[in-house]
Coordinates of N, CA and C in Angstrom, one line a residue:
M336 N 0.6 -1.3 0.2 CA -0.1 0.1 0.0 C 0.9 1.2 -0.1
T337 N 0.7 2.2 -0.9 CA 1.1 3.1 -1.0 C 1.2 4.4 0.5
T338 N 1.9 5.2 0.2 CA 1.8 6.2 1.4 C 0.5 7.3 1.1
V339 N -0.1 7.4 -0.2 CA -0.9 8.0 -0.6 C -2.3 7.1 -0.1
Q340 N -2.1 6.1 -0.4 CA -3.4 5.0 0.1 C -3.8 5.3 1.3
S341 N -2.5 5.0 2.2 CA -2.6 4.7 3.5 C -3.1 5.9 4.3
S342 N -2.7 7.4 3.5 CA -3.0 8.3 4.1 C -4.8 8.4 3.7
A343 N -5.3 8.2 2.4 CA -6.6 8.1 2.1 C -7.4 7.3 3.0
R344 N -7.2 6.3 3.3 CA -7.4 4.9 4.3 C -7.8 5.7 5.3
K345 N -6.9 6.4 6.0 CA -7.0 7.0 7.7 C -7.7 8.0 7.4
T346 N -7.7 8.9 6.5 CA -8.8 9.9 6.3 C -10.3 9.1 6.3
L347 N -10.6 8.2 5.4 CA -11.7 7.8 5.2 C -12.2 7.3 6.5
V348 N -11.4 6.6 7.3 CA -11.7 6.1 8.8 C -12.1 7.1 9.6
L349 N -11.5 8.3 9.7 CA -12.1 9.4 10.4 C -12.7 10.0 10.0
A350 N -13.1 10.1 8.9 CA -14.5 10.6 8.3 C -15.6 9.7 8.6
A351 N -15.5 8.6 8.7 CA -16.7 7.7 8.9 C -17.0 7.7 10.6
V352 N -15.8 7.7 11.5 CA -15.9 8.1 12.8 C -16.9 9.3 13.1
L353 N -16.3 10.1 12.6 CA -16.8 11.6 12.6 C -18.4 11.8 12.0
T354 N -18.7 10.9 11.5 CA -19.8 10.9 10.7 C -20.8 10.2 11.8
A355 N -20.3 8.8 12.1 CA -21.1 8.2 13.1 C -21.5 9.1 14.1
G356 N -20.7 9.8 14.7 CA -21.0 11.0 15.9 C -21.7 12.1 15.6
V357 N -21.8 12.2 14.3 CA -22.8 13.4 14.1 C -24.0 13.0 13.6
V358 N -24.0 11.6 13.4 CA -25.7 10.9 13.3 C -25.9 10.6 14.5
L359 N -25.4 9.9 15.6 CA -25.7 9.6 17.1 C -26.6 11.2 17.4
Y360 N -25.8 12.2 17.2 CA -25.8 13.3 17.9 C -27.3 14.1 17.4
L361 N -27.2 13.9 15.7 CA -28.7 14.1 15.0 C -29.8 13.5 15.6
V362 N -29.9 11.9 16.0 CA -30.8 11.2 16.4 C -31.2 11.8 17.8
L363 N -30.3 11.9 18.5 CA -30.7 12.3 19.7 C -31.2 13.5 20.0
L364 N -30.9 14.5 18.8 CA -31.6 15.6 18.6 C -33.0 15.8 18.4
A365 N -33.1 14.6 17.6 CA -34.5 14.4 17.1 C -35.3 13.9 18.4
G366 N -34.8 13.1 18.7 CA -35.4 12.5 20.3 C -35.9 13.7 20.8
R367 N -35.0 14.8 21.3 CA -35.4 15.9 22.2 C -36.7 16.5 21.6
A368 N -36.8 16.9 20.3 CA -37.6 17.5 19.2 C -38.8 16.7 19.6
F369 N -39.0 15.3 19.1 CA -40.2 14.7 19.4 C -40.7 14.6 21.0
A370 N -39.8 14.9 21.9 CA -40.5 14.8 23.3 C -40.8 16.4 23.4
L371 N -40.5 17.4 22.9 CA -40.9 18.7 23.3 C -42.4 18.6 22.4
L372 N -42.5 18.1 21.3 CA -43.9 18.2 20.3 C -44.8 17.5 21.3
R373 N -44.4 16.4 21.9 CA -45.4 15.4 22.8 C -45.9 16.4 23.6
S374 N -45.0 17.4 24.3 CA -45.4 17.9 25.4 C -46.7 18.7 25.5
G375 N -47.3 18.9 24.4 CA -48.7 19.5 23.9 C -48.9 20.9 24.6
E376 N -47.8 21.4 25.1 CA -47.7 23.3 25.5 C -47.3 23.9 24.2
T377 N -47.6 25.0 24.2 CA -47.5 25.6 22.9 C -46.0 26.0 22.7
V378 N -45.5 26.6 23.8 CA -44.0 26.8 23.8 C -43.0 25.5 23.5
G379 N -43.4 24.6 24.0 CA -42.8 23.3 23.9 C -42.6 22.5 22.2
V380 N -44.3 23.0 21.5 CA -44.5 22.3 20.4 C -43.5 23.3 19.5
V381 N -43.7 24.6 19.6 CA -43.0 25.5 18.8 C -41.4 25.4 18.6
L382 N -41.2 25.1 20.0 CA -39.8 24.7 20.3 C -39.2 23.2 19.4
G383 N -40.1 22.5 19.6 CA -40.1 21.2 19.3 C -40.0 21.0 17.6
V384 N -40.7 21.9 17.1 CA -40.8 22.2 15.5 C -39.5 22.8 15.2
G385 N -38.9 23.8 15.8 CA -37.6 24.6 15.5 C -36.3 23.5 15.7
V386 N -36.5 22.8 16.6 CA -35.3 21.7 17.0 C -35.6 20.6 16.0
L387 N -36.4 20.2 15.8 CA -36.7 19.1 14.7 C -36.1 19.5 13.2
V388 N -35.9 20.7 13.1 CA -35.5 21.3 11.7 C -33.9 20.9 11.9
L389 N -33.4 21.1 12.7 CA -31.7 20.9 12.9 C -31.2 19.4 12.4
P390 N -31.8 18.3 12.7 CA -31.6 17.3 12.4 C -31.6 17.0 11.0
F391 N -32.6 17.6 10.1 CA -32.8 17.7 8.5 C -31.7 18.5 8.3
L392 N -31.3 19.6 8.5 CA -30.2 20.4 7.9 C -29.0 19.4 8.3
G393 N -28.6 19.2 9.4 CA -27.7 18.5 9.7 C -27.3 17.0 8.7
A394 N -28.5 16.5 8.5 CA -28.4 15.0 7.2 C -28.1 15.8 6.0
W395 N -28.5 16.5 5.8 CA -28.0 17.3 4.7 C -27.1 17.5 4.5
M396 N -26.4 18.4 5.2 CA -25.0 19.0 5.5 C -23.9 17.7 5.0
V397 N -24.4 16.4 5.9 CA -23.5 15.1 6.1 C -23.8 14.5 4.8
I398 N -24.8 14.5 4.2 CA -25.0 13.8 2.8 C -24.1 14.6 1.7
T399 N -24.4 15.8 1.5 CA -23.9 16.7 0.5 C -22.1 16.4 1.0
T400 N -21.6 16.5 2.1 CA -20.2 16.6 2.3 C -19.9 15.2 1.7
W401 N -20.4 14.2 2.1 CA -19.8 12.9 1.5 C -19.9 12.8 0.3
M402 N -21.1 13.3 -0.6 CA -20.8 13.0 -2.0 C -19.7 14.3 -2.6
S403 N -19.5 15.4 -2.0 CA -18.2 15.9 -2.5 C -17.0 15.3 -2.3
G404 N -16.9 14.8 -1.4 CA -16.1 13.8 -0.9 C -15.5 12.9 -2.2
V405 N -16.8 12.1 -2.4 CA -16.6 10.8 -3.2 C -16.5 11.4 -4.7
R406 N -16.7 12.6 -4.9 CA -16.3 13.3 -6.4 C -14.9 13.3 -6.3
V407 N -14.3 14.1 -5.3 CA -12.9 14.5 -5.5 C -12.2 13.2 -5.2
A408 N -12.8 12.2 -4.6 CA -11.7 11.2 -4.4 C -11.9 10.4 -5.7
R409 N -12.8 10.3 -6.6 CA -12.8 9.9 -7.7 C -11.7 10.6 -8.9
L410 N -11.8 11.9 -8.6 CA -10.8 12.9 -9.6 C -9.4 12.2 -8.9
A411 N -8.9 12.3 -7.7 CA -7.7 11.9 -7.3 C -7.5 10.4 -7.6
Q412 N -8.2 9.4 -7.7 CA -8.1 8.1 -8.5 C -7.7 8.1 -9.8
R413 N -8.7 8.9 -10.5 CA -8.2 9.1 -11.9 C -6.8 9.6 -12.0
L414 N -6.3 10.9 -11.4 CA -5.2 11.5 -11.7 C -4.4 10.5 -11.3
S415 N -4.4 9.9 -10.1 CA -3.3 8.6 -9.6 C -3.1 7.5 -10.5
E416 N -3.8 7.1 -11.2 CA -3.5 6.1 -12.4 C -3.2 7.0 -13.8
E417 N -3.4 8.0 -13.8 CA -2.6 8.7 -15.1 C -1.4 9.0 -14.5
G418 N -1.0 9.2 -13.5 CA 0.3 9.6 -12.8 C 0.5 11.1 -12.7
G419 N -0.3 11.5 -12.5 CA -0.4 13.2 -12.4 C -1.0 13.9 -11.3
L420 N -0.9 13.0 -10.0 CA -1.3 13.6 -8.8 C -0.2 14.3 -8.5
P421 N -0.4 15.5 -8.0 CA 0.3 16.6 -7.3 C 1.1 16.3 -6.1
D422 N 2.4 16.4 -6.4 CA 3.5 15.9 -5.5 C 4.3 16.9 -4.8
V423 N 4.0 17.4 -3.4 CA 4.7 18.5 -2.8 C 5.6 18.2 -1.6
S424 N 5.8 16.9 -1.8 CA 6.9 16.0 -0.8 C 8.0 16.7 -0.9
D425 N 8.4 17.4 -1.7 CA 10.1 18.2 -1.7 C 10.1 19.6 -1.5
L426 N 8.8 19.9 -0.9 CA 8.7 21.5 -0.6 C 9.1 21.8 0.6
P427 N 9.8 22.7 1.1 CA 10.2 22.8 2.2 C 9.0 23.3 3.2
R428 N 9.1 22.7 4.1 CA 8.1 22.8 5.2 C 8.4 23.4 6.7
R429 N 7.5 23.9 7.1 CA 7.6 24.6 8.4 C 7.9 23.4 9.8
P430 N 8.0 23.7 10.8 CA 7.9 22.9 11.9 C 6.4 22.4 11.8
S431 N 5.5 22.9 11.8 CA 3.9 22.7 12.0 C 3.7 21.5 10.8
G432 N 4.4 21.4 9.7 CA 4.3 20.8 8.9 C 3.6 21.3 7.6
R433 N 3.4 22.5 7.6 CA 2.7 23.2 6.6 C 3.8 23.7 5.6
V434 N 3.6 24.1 4.1 CA 4.7 24.2 3.3 C 4.8 25.8 3.5
E435 N 6.4 25.9 3.5 CA 6.7 27.5 3.8 C 5.9 28.1 2.8
R436 N 5.9 29.3 2.9 CA 4.8 30.4 2.1 C 5.5 30.6 0.7
E437 N 6.5 30.8 1.0 CA 7.4 31.1 -0.4 C 7.4 30.2 -1.5
A438 N 7.5 28.9 -0.9 CA 7.5 27.9 -1.7 C 5.9 27.5 -1.9
A439 N 5.0 27.5 -1.1 CA 3.6 27.4 -1.7 C 3.4 28.6 -2.6
D440 N 4.0 29.7 -2.7 CA 3.6 30.7 -3.8 C 4.2 30.1 -5.1
A441 N 5.5 30.0 -5.0 CA 5.9 29.4 -6.5 C 5.5 28.2 -6.8
Y442 N 5.0 27.3 -6.2 CA 4.3 25.9 -6.3 C 2.9 26.5 -7.1
F443 N 2.1 27.5 -6.6 CA 0.7 27.8 -7.2 C 1.0 28.6 -8.2
A444 N 2.0 29.4 -8.6 CA 2.5 30.3 -10.0 C 2.5 29.2 -11.0
K445 N 3.2 27.9 -10.9 CA 3.2 26.9 -11.6 C 2.1 26.4 -12.0
R446 N 1.2 26.3 -10.9 CA -0.4 25.7 -11.1 C -0.8 26.5 -11.9
E447 N -0.7 27.6 -11.8 CA -1.9 28.8 -12.4 C -1.2 28.7 -13.6
A448 N 0.0 28.9 -14.0 CA 0.5 28.8 -15.9 C -0.1 27.5 -16.2
E449 N -0.1 26.2 -15.9 CA -0.8 25.3 -16.5 C -2.2 25.4 -16.4
L450 N -2.9 26.2 -15.5 CA -4.5 26.4 -15.9 C -4.6 27.2 -16.8
A451 N -3.4 28.3 -17.2 CA -3.5 29.6 -18.2 C -3.5 28.6 -19.7
Q452 N -2.9 27.5 -19.5 CA -2.5 26.8 -20.8 C -3.7 26.0 -21.4
A453 N -4.4 25.3 -20.2 CA -5.7 24.2 -20.3 C -6.6 24.8 -19.6
P454 N -7.6 26.1 -19.7 CA -8.5 26.5 -18.9 C -9.6 25.3 -18.6
Q455 N -9.8 24.4 -19.7 CA -10.8 23.5 -19.5 C -10.7 22.3 -19.2
D456 N -9.2 22.0 -18.6 CA -8.9 20.8 -18.3 C -9.0 20.6 -16.8
W457 N -9.9 19.4 -16.3 CA -10.2 19.2 -15.2 C -8.9 18.9 -14.1
R458 N -7.9 18.4 -14.7 CA -6.8 17.9 -14.1 C -5.8 19.2 -13.7
A459 N -5.9 20.1 -14.7 CA -5.0 21.4 -14.4 C -6.0 22.4 -13.0
W460 N -7.2 22.3 -12.9 CA -8.2 23.1 -12.2 C -7.8 21.9 -10.5
Y461 N -7.6 20.6 -10.7 CA -7.5 19.7 -9.6 C -6.2 20.2 -9.1
R462 N -5.1 20.5 -9.8 CA -3.9 20.9 -9.4 C -3.8 22.3 -8.7
V463 N -4.6 23.0 -9.4 CA -4.8 24.4 -8.7 C -5.4 24.5 -7.4
A464 N -6.4 23.8 -7.1 CA -7.1 23.6 -6.0 C -6.2 23.3 -5.2
H465 N -5.3 22.1 -5.0 CA -4.2 21.7 -4.3 C -3.5 22.7 -4.3
A466 N -2.8 23.6 -4.8 CA -1.9 24.6 -4.9 C -2.7 25.5 -3.9
Y467 N -4.0 25.9 -4.0 CA -4.6 26.8 -3.0 C -4.6 26.3 -1.7
D468 N -4.7 25.0 -1.6 CA -4.9 24.1 -0.6 C -3.5 24.4 0.3
I469 N -2.6 24.2 -0.3 CA -1.3 24.2 0.6 C -0.9 25.4 0.8
A470 N -1.5 26.6 0.1 CA -1.3 28.1 0.1 C -2.2 28.4 1.7
G471 N -3.1 27.7 2.3 CA -4.2 27.9 3.0 C -5.2 28.4 2.5
D472 N -5.8 28.9 1.3 CA -6.7 29.7 0.8 C -7.6 28.3 0.8
R473 N -8.6 28.1 1.5 CA -9.6 27.0 1.7 C -10.6 27.4 0.9
R474 N -11.2 28.6 0.6 CA -12.2 28.8 0.1 C -12.2 28.9 -1.6
R475 N -10.9 29.4 -1.9 CA -10.5 29.3 -3.4 C -10.2 27.8 -3.8
A476 N -9.7 26.9 -3.0 CA -9.3 25.7 -3.2 C -10.7 24.9 -3.5
R477 N -11.9 25.1 -2.5 CA -13.1 24.6 -2.6 C -13.6 24.9 -4.2
D478 N -13.7 26.2 -4.6 CA -14.1 26.8 -5.7 C -13.4 26.0 -6.7
A479 N -12.0 25.9 -6.7 CA -11.6 25.2 -7.8 C -11.8 23.7 -8.1
M480 N -11.9 23.1 -6.9 CA -12.0 22.0 -6.8 C -13.6 21.7 -7.5
K481 N -14.4 22.3 -7.0 CA -16.0 22.3 -7.9 C -15.8 22.4 -9.0
R482 N -15.1 23.5 -9.6 CA -14.8 23.5 -11.1 C -13.9 22.3 -11.7
A483 N -13.2 21.8 -11.0 CA -12.5 20.3 -11.5 C -13.8 19.3 -11.7
V484 N -14.7 19.1 -10.2 CA -15.7 18.1 -10.7 C -16.2 18.4 -11.5
A485 N -16.7 19.6 -11.8 CA -17.8 19.7 -12.8 C -17.1 19.8 -14.4
L486 N -15.9 20.0 -14.6 CA -15.3 19.5 -16.0 C -15.0 18.0 -16.3
E487 N -14.5 17.4 -15.1 CA -14.9 15.9 -15.1 C -15.5 15.2 -15.7
A488 N -17.0 15.6 -15.0 CA -18.4 15.2 -15.3 C -18.5 15.2 -16.3
E489 N -18.5 16.5 -17.1 CA -18.7 16.9 -18.8 C -17.8 16.1 -19.2
E490 N -16.5 15.8 -19.0 CA -15.7 15.0 -20.0 C -16.3 13.6 -20.1
R491 N -16.6 13.3 -18.9 CA -17.0 11.7 -18.6 C -18.3 11.7 -19.5
N492 N -19.4 12.6 -19.5 CA -20.4 12.5 -20.2 C -20.4 12.9 -21.6
A493 N -19.5 13.3 -21.9 CA -19.2 13.8 -23.4 C -19.0 12.2 -24.4

């Protein structure tokens, strides 16, 4: 098993454990909501309805997060099979393990240049998302990864 596969397996196990915890919390929360609804008091019923919304909202968030993770994992698997997964193992790191800022900026500049050459290639968007991530810009990383997922789906369906 490669280091990437081992890391992916650990991440998957952690995600499953955290999801189980959230599901347990949502079930307990739903139980409290039904107890409030059964109270028969106006305030209790109103609070029960309000609390009952939270498990549904939480379930939606868990499902969409897992679906996103599955899509990104599919892209990572394809890139791995093609030999194109980003490798930052040679970049200098801080004691915390994060890539040093100057190195992350230089890495990003290379990925951005690749994207400029192939703006409709999901692989370039995946690499740019990864570059944003190592630079610490999670919002842009998510946006770029969404673009990569959409382009890959278009390619697969074409």
